Short mmCIF file of C-alpha atoms in Angstrom, two decimals:
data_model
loop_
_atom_site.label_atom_id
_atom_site.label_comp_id
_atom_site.label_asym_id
_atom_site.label_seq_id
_atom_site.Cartn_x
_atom_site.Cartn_y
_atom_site.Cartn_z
CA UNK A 1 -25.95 34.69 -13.00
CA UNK A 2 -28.23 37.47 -11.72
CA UNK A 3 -25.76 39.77 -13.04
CA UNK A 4 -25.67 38.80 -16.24
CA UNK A 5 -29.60 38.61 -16.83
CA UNK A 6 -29.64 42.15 -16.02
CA UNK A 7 -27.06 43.12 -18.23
CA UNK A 8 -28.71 41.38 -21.13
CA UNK A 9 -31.95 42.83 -19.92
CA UNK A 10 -30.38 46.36 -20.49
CA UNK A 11 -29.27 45.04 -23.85
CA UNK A 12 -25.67 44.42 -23.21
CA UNK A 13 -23.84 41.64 -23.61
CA UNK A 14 -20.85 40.72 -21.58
CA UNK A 15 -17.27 40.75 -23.01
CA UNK A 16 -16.00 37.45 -20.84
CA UNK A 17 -17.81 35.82 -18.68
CA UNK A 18 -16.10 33.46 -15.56
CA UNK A 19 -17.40 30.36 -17.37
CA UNK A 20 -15.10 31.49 -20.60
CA UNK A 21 -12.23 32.54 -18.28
CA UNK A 22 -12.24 29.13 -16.21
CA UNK A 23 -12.19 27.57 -19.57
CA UNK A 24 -9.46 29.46 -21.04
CA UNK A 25 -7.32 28.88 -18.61
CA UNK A 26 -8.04 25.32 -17.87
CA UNK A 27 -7.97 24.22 -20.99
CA UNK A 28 -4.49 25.44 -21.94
CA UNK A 29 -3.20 23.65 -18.38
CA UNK A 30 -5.15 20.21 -19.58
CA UNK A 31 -3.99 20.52 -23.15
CA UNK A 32 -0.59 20.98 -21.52
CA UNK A 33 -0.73 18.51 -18.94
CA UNK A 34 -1.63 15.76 -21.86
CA UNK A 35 1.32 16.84 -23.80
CA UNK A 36 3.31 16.22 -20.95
CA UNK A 37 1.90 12.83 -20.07
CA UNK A 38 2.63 11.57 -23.59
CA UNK A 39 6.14 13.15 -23.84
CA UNK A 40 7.80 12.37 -20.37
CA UNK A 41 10.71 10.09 -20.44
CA UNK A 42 9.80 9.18 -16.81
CA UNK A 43 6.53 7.65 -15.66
CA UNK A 44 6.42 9.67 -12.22
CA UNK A 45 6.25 13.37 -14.32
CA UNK A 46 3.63 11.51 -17.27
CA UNK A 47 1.64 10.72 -13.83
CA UNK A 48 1.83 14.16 -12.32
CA UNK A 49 0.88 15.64 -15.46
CA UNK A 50 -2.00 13.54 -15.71
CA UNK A 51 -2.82 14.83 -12.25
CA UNK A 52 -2.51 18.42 -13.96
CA UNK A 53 -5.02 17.13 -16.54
CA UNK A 54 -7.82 16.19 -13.95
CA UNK A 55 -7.36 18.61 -12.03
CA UNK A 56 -7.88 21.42 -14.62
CA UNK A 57 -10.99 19.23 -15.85
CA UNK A 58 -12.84 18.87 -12.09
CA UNK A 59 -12.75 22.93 -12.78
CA UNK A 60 -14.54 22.67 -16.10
CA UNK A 61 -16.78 20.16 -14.71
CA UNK A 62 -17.44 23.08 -11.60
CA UNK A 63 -18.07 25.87 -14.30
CA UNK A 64 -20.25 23.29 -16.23
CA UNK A 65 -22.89 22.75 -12.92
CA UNK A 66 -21.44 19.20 -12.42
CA UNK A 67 -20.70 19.91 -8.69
CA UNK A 68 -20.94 16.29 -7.51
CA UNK A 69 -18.54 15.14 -10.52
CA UNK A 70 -16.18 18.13 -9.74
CA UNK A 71 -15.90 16.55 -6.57
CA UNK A 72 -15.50 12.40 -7.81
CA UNK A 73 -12.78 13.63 -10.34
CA UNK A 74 -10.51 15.02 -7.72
CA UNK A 75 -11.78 12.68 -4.94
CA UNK A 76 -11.62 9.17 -7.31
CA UNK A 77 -9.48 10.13 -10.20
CA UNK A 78 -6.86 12.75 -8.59
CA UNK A 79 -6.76 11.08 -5.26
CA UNK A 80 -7.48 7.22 -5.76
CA UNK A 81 -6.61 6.39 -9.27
CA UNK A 82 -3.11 8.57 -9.39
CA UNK A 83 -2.30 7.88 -6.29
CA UNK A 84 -2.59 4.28 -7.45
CA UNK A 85 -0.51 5.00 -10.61
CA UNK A 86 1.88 6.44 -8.27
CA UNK A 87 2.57 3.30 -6.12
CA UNK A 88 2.64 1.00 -9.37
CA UNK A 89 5.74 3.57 -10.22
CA UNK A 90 7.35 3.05 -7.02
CA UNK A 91 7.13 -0.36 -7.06
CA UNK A 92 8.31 -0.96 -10.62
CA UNK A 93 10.63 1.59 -10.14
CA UNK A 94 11.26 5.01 -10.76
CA UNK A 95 13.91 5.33 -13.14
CA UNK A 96 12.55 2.58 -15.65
CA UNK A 97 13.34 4.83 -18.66
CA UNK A 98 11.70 3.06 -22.07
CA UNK A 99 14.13 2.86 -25.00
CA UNK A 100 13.90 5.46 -27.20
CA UNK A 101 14.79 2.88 -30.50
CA UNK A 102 11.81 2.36 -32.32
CA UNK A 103 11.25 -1.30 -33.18
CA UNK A 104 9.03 -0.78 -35.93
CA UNK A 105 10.21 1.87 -38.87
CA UNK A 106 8.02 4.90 -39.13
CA UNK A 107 6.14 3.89 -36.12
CA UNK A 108 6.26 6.80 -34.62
CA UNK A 109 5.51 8.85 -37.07
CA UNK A 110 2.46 6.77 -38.77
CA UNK A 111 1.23 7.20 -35.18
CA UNK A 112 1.42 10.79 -35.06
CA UNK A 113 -0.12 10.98 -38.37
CA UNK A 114 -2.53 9.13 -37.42
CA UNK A 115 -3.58 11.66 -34.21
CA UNK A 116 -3.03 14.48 -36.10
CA UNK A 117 -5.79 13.11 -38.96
CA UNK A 118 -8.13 11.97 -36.08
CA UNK A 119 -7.95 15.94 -34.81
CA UNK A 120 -8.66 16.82 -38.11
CA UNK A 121 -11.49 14.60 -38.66
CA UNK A 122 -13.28 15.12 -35.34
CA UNK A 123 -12.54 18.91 -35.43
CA UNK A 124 -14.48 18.96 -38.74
CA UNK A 125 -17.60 17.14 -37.46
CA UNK A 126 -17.93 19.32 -34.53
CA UNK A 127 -17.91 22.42 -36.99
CA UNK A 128 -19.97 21.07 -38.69
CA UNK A 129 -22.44 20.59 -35.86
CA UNK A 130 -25.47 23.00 -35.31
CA UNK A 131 -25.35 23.82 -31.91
CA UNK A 132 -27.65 25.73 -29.97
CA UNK A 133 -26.78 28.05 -27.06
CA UNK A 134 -26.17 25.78 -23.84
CA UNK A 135 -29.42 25.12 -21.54
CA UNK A 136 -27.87 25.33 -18.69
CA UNK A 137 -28.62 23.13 -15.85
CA UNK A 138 -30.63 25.84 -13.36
CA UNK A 139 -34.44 24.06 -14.17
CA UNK A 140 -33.33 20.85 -14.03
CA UNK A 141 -31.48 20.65 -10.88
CA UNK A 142 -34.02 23.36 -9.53
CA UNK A 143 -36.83 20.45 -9.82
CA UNK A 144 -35.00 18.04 -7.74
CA UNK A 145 -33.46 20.58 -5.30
CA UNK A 146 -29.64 20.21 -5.84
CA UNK A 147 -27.34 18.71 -8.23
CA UNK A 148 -26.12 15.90 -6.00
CA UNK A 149 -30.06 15.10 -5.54
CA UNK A 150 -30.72 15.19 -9.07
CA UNK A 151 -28.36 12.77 -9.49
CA UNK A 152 -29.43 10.50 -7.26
CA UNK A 153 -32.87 10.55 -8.46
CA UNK A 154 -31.31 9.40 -12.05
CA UNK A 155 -29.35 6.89 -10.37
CA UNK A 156 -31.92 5.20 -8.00
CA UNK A 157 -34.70 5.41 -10.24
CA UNK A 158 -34.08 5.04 -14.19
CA UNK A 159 -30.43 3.81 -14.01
CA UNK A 160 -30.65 1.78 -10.87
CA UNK A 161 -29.77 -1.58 -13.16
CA UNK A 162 -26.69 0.02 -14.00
CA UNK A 163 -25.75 0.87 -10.62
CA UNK A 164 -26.27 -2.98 -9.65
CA UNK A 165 -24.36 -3.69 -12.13
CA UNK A 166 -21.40 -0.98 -10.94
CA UNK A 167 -22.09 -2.88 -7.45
CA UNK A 168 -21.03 -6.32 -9.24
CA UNK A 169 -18.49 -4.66 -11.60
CA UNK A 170 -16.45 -3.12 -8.19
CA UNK A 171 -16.74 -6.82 -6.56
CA UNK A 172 -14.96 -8.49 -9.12
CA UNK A 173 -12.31 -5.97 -9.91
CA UNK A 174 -11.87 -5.76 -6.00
CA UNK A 175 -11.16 -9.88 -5.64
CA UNK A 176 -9.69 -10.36 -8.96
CA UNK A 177 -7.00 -7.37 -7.57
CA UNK A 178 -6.61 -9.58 -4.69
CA UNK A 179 -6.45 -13.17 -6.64
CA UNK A 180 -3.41 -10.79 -8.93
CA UNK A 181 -1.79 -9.40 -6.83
CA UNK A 182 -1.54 -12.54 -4.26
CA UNK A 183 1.97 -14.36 -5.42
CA UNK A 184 1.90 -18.59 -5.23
CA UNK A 185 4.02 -20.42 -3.00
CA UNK A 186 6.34 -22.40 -5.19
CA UNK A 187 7.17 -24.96 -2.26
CA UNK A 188 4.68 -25.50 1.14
CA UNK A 189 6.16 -23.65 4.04
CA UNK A 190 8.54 -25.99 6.04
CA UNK A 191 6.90 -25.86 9.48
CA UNK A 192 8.84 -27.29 12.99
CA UNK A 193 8.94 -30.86 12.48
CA UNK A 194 9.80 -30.79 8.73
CA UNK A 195 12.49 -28.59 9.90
CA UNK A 196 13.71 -30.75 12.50
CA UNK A 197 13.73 -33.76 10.48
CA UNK A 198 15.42 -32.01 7.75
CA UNK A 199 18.09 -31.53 9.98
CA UNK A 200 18.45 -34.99 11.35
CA UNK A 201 18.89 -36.19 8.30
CA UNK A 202 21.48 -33.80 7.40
CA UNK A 203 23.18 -35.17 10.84
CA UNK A 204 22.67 -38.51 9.53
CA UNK A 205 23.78 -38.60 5.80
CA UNK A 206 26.61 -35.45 6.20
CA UNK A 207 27.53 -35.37 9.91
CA UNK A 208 26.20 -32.06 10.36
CA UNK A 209 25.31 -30.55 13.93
CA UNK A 210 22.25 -30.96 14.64
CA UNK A 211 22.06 -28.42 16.96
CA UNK A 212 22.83 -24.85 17.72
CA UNK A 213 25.56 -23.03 16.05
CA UNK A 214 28.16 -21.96 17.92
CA UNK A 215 28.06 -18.31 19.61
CA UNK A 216 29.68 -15.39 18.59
CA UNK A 217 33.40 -14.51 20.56
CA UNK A 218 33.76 -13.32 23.88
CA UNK A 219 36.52 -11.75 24.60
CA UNK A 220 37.54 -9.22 27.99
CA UNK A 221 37.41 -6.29 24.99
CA UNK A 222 35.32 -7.59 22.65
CA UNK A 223 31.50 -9.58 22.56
CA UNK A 224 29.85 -8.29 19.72
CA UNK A 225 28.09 -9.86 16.88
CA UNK A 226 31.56 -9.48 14.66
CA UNK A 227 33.82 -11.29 17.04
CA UNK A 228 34.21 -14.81 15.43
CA UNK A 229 34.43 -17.84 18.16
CA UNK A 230 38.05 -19.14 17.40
CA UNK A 231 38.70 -22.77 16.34
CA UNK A 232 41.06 -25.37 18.84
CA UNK A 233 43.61 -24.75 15.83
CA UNK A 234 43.12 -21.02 16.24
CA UNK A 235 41.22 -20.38 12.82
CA UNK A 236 37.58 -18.70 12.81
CA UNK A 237 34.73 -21.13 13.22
CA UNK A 238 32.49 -19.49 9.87
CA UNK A 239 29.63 -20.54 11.63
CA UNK A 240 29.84 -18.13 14.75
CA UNK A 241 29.53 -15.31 12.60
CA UNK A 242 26.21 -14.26 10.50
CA UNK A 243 26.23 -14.21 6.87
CA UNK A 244 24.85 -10.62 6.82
CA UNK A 245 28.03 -9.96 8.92
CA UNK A 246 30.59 -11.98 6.83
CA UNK A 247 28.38 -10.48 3.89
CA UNK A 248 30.13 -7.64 4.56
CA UNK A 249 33.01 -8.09 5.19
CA UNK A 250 33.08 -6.63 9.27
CA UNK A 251 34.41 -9.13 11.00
CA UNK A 252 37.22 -8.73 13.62
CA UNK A 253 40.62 -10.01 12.68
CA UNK A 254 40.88 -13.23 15.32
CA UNK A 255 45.09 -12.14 15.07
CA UNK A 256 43.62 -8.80 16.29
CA UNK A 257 42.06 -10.30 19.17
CA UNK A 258 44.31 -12.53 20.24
CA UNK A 259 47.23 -9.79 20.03
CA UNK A 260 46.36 -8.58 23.83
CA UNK A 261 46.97 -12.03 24.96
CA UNK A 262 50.31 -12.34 22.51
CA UNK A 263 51.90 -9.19 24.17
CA UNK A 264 50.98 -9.88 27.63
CA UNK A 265 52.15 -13.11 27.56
CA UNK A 266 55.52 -12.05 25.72
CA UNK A 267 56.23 -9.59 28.42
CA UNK A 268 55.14 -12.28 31.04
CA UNK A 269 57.97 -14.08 29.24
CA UNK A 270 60.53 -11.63 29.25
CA UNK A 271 59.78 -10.73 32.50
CA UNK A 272 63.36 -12.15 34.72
CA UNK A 273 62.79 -15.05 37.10
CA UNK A 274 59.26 -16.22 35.74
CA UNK A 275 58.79 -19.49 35.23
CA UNK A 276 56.34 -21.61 32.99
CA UNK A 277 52.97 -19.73 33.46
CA UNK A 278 50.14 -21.85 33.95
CA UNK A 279 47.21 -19.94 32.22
CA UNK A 280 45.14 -20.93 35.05
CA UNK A 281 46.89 -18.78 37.38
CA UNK A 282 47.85 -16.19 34.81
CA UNK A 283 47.08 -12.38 36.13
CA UNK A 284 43.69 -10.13 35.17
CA UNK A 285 44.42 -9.50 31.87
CA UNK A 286 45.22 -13.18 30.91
CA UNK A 287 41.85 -14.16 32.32
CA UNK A 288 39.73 -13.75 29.48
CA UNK A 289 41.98 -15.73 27.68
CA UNK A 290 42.49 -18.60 29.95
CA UNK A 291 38.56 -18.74 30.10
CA UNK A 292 38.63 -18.99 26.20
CA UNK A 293 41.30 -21.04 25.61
CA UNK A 294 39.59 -23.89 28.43
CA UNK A 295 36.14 -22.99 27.22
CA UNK A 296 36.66 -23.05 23.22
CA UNK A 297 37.79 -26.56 22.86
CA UNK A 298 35.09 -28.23 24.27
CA UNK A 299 32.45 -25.63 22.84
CA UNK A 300 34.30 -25.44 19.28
CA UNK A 301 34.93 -29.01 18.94
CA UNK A 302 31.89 -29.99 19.35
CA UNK A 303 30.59 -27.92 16.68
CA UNK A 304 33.39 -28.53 14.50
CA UNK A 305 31.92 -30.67 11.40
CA UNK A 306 34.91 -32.00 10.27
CA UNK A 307 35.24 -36.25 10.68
CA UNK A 308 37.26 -36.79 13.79
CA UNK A 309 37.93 -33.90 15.84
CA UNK A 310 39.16 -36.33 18.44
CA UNK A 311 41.96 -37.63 16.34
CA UNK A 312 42.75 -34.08 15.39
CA UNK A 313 43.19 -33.00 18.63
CA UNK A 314 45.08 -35.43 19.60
CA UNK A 315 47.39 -35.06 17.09
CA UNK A 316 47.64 -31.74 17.63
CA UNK A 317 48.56 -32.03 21.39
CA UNK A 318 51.11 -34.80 20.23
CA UNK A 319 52.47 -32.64 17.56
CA UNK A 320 52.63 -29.51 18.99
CA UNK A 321 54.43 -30.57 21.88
CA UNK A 322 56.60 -32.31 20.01
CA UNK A 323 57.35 -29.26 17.14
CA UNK A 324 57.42 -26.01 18.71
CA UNK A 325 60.58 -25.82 20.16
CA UNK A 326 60.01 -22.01 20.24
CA UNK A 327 57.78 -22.20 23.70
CA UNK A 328 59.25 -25.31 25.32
CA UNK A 329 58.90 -23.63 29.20
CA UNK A 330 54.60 -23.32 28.71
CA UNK A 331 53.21 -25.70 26.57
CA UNK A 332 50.43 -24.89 27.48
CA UNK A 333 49.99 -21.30 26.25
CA UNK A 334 49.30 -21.45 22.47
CA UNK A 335 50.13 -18.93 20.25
CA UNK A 336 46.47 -18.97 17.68
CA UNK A 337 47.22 -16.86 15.17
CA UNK A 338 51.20 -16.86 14.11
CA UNK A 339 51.36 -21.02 14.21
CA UNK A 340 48.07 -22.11 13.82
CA UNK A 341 48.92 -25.70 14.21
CA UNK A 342 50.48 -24.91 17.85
CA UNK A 343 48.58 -27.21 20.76
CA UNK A 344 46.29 -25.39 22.61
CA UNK A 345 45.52 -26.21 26.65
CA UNK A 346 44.77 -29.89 27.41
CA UNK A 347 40.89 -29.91 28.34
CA UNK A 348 40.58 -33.05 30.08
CA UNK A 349 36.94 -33.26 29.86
CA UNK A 350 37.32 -32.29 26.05
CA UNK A 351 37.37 -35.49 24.30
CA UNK A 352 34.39 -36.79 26.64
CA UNK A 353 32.41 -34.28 25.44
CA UNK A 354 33.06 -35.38 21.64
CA UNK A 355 32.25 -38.64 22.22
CA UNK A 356 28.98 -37.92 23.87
CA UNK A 357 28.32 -35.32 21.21
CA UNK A 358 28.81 -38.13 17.98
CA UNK A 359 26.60 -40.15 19.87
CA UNK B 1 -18.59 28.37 -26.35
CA UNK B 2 -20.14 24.94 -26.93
CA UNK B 3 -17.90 23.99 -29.51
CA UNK B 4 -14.87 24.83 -27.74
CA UNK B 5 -15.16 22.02 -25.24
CA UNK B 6 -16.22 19.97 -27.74
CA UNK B 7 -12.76 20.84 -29.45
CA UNK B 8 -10.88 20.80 -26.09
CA UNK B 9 -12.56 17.10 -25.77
CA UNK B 10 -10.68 16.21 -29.45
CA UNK B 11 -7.82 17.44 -28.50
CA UNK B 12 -7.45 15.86 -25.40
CA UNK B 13 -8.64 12.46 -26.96
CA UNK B 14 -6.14 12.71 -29.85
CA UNK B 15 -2.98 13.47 -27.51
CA UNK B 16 -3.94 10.33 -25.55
CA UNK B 17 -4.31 8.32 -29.20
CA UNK B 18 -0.89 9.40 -29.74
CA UNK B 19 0.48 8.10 -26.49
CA UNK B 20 -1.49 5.21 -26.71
CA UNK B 21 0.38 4.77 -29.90
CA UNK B 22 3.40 6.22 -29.62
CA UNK B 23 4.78 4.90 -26.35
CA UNK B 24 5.79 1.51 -25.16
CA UNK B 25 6.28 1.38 -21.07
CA UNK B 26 2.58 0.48 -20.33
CA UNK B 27 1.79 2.21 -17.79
CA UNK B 28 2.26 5.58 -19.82
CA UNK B 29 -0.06 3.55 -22.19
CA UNK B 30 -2.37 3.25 -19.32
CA UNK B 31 -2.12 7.13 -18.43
CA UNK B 32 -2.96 7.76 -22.06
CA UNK B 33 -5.89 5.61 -22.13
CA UNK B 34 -7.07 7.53 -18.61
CA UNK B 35 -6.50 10.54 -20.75
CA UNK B 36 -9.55 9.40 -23.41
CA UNK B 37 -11.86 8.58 -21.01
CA UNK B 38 -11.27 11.97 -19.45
CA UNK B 39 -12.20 13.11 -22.40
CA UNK B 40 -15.36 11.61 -23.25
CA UNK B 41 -16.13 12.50 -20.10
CA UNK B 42 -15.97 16.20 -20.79
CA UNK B 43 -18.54 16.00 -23.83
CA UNK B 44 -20.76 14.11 -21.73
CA UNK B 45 -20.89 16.72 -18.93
CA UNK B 46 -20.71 19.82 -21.60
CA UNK B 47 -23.60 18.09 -23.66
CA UNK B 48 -25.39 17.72 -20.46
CA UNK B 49 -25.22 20.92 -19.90
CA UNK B 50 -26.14 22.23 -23.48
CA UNK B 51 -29.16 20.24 -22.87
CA UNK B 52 -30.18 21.03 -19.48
CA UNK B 53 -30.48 17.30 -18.47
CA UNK B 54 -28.50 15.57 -16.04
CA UNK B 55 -28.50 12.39 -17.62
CA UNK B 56 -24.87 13.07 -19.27
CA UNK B 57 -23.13 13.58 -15.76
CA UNK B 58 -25.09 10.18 -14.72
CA UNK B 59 -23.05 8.23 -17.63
CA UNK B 60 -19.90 10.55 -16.78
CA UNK B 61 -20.07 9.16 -13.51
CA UNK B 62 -20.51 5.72 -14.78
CA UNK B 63 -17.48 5.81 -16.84
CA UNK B 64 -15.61 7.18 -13.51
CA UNK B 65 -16.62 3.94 -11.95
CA UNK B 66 -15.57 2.01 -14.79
CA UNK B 67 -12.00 3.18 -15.44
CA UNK B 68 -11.07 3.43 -11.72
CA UNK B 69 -11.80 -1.00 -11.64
CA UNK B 70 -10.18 -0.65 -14.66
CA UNK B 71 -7.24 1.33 -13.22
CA UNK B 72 -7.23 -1.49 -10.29
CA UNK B 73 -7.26 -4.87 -12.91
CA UNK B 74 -4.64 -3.24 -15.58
CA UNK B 75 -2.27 -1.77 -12.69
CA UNK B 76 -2.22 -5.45 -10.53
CA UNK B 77 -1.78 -6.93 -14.18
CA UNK B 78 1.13 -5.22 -15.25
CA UNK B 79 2.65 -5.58 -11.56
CA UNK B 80 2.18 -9.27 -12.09
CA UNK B 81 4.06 -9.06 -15.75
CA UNK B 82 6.54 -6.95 -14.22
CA UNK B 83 7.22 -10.02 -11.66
CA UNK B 84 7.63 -12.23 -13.92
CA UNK B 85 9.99 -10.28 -16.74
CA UNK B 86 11.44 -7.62 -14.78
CA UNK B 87 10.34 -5.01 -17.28
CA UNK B 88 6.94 -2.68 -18.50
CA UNK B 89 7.98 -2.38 -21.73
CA UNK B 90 5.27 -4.12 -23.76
CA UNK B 91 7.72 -5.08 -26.57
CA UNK B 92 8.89 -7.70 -23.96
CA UNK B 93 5.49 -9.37 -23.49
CA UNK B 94 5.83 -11.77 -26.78
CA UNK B 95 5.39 -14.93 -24.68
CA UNK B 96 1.16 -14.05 -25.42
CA UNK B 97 2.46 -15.08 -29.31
CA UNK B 98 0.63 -17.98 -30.26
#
């Protein structure tokens, strides 16, 4: 500024100034920056050009003396209202493209008409305004020692209602945000003993188990999450695995598992001079098996919602003995997968169990 | 040099009009409307300084204050719309219809 007094002190006046060159090329980046907020197909690059468009006007604001408000434009507009915009985009989503079929005829074009006349019109009045050469801000900020001070003067003293009224203004929008954005519960949250008795009544009018599902499948090779416990019958129990799991489609094939057991006891089979093989006193690799087929049963059959698992077993002990001519020397090895219907080993303490469980 | 912001004010204001208008997804109707106030912001700090007052960057800063509870209402209104109908568009919302 001291420069230029003393060039118009020698009589010369200065081609550009910084105040014209800031402007220049500000205002070309804000003019383009609006274009591109109104012509974006996608709400993230309208939102970034908007940022382009306060940006470039916090400059102005700096070249105009308005330190404090080049500071709240990038601090509140660039940094808390965009970034604001920004989330709403994200959550709404990204690629939420509008359609580009105009539901009204002409619409668009009335509508750029109508901008194009309001440029007009408003470009008119402010040639025809007398203006005098700018001020400038130097005395006025110079009596209250800063621009920030000045303003605070203005605020605290002759706008002070105002700013009360800001105070109340920023409350409200703050709880009514809160009061929006906070989505009703449609039904009261089910706490412990509405659970529970939801479920005993579910025990009582459909017979189902009241208690905890049944485990995943353990297996010598395999325990994870994906391993469905196996049925008396040999099928998968559907409630062993998760529906995420079953969801997608990565549960293990219960012929898969069982195929260790299959061969093993094939080549027990084949092997010359064995007799039946009690799966009790079956060798390592049988083990695991033996262990499911006693344990599974009991376990399975008392989860098993189906009306008279008793009977079914039963049956199935009676029929499969009586049927499978194809494994007459070890009746008690079942083959799960290939005959599903095949008896599986006699668990004495099985049908105990299911008693004590319907009761 | 006073005029030009004065212009660079109208034209900002006008390209926001036209979005305003122009587009339906409301939050670009939102930006738009950000893009006015911006602009009547800029004649009130350019005026202020033509005038050597500070009173014009007091209201700018008013308006600042204004449009960012605005910003906060209209953005957790149209994120409650969008709840309910899945969309922005503001050709959807004709359940206000009387």
């Amino acid at each position: 500024m001291t420069g230029l007094t003393s060039l118009t002190g020698l009589g010369l006046t200065p081609l550009l100034t910084g105040v014209e060159v800031t402007f220049w090329v500000c205002a070309v980046a804000a003019i383009a920056g609006a274009i591109g907020v109104v012509t974006s197909s996608k709400p993230v690059y309208s939102a970034l050009s908007l940022a382009l468009v306060m940006l470039a006007l916090a400059v102005i604001y700096a070249s105009l003396e308005a330190g404090f408000l080049f500071a709240v434009q990038i601090i509140v507009y660039t940094g808390a209202v965009l970034m604001l915009f920004l989330f709403v985009i994200m959550l709404v989503g990204v690629s939420s493209r509008e359609a580009l079929v105009d539901t009204l005829r002409g619409h668009r074009l009335a509508a750029c008409l109508a901008g194009v006349g309001l440029v007009v019109l408003l470009a008119l009045a402010v040639g025809q305004a007398v203006t005098a050469p700018a001020v400038g801000l130097a005395d006025a900020t110079a009596v209250a020692g800063g621009n920030v001070e000045g303003l605070a003067q203005l605020v605290f003293h002759r706008y002070v209602v105002a700013f009360e009224a800001t105070a109340a203004l920023l409350i409200t929008a703050a709880v009514a945000a809160m009061v929006l954005a906070h989505p009703k519960r449609l039904k009261p949250k089910p706490d412990q003993s509405l659970r529970l008795r939801r479920r005993v009544e579910a025990y009582a009018e459909q017979g189902v188990h009241p208690g905890a599902k049944p485990s995943s499948g353990v297996f010598a090779r395999h325990n994870s999450v994906a391993t469905p416990a196996l049925l008396p019958d040999g099928s998968v129990a559907p409630e062993s695995i998760s529906d995420t799991v079953a969801s997608r489609v990565q549960v293990a094939d219960p012929s898969q598992l069982a195929l260790p057991l299959a061969q093993t006891l094939a080549a027990i089979e084949g092997r010359p001079g064995s007799g039946p093989v009690d799966s009790e006193d079956s060798d390592d690799s049988d083990d695991d098996l033996a262990e499911d087929l006693v344990d599974d049963p009991a376990e399975d059959a008392a989860e098993d919602p189906r009306p008279g698992p008793a009977e079914d077993s039963a049956e199935d002990l009676t029929d499969g003995s009586a049927e499978d001519p194809a494994t007459p020397a070890s009746p008690t090895v079942p083959d799960p997968p290939l005959t599903p219907d095949s008896p599986l080993s006699p668990d004495p303490a099985g049908p105990d169990q299911e008693g004590g469980s319907d009761d | 040099m006073t005029d030009l912001y004065l212009v660079l004010a109208v034209i900002l204001f006008s390209v926001g009009l036209v979005g305003f208008l122009i587009r339906r997804n409301a939050l670009i109707i939102f930006m738009s409307i950000e893009l006015m106030l911006n602009a009547s912001n800029l004649v009130l700090v350019s005026m202020s300084h033509v005038h050597g007052v500070l009173d014009g960057q007091v209201a700018a800063f008013f308006v600042m204050v204004v449009a960012a509870a605005e910003v906060v209402i209209g953005l957790s209104i149209i994120v409650t719309i969008f709840r309910a109908r899945r969309s922005t568009s503001v050709d959807n919302e004709i359940l206000l219809k009387g």
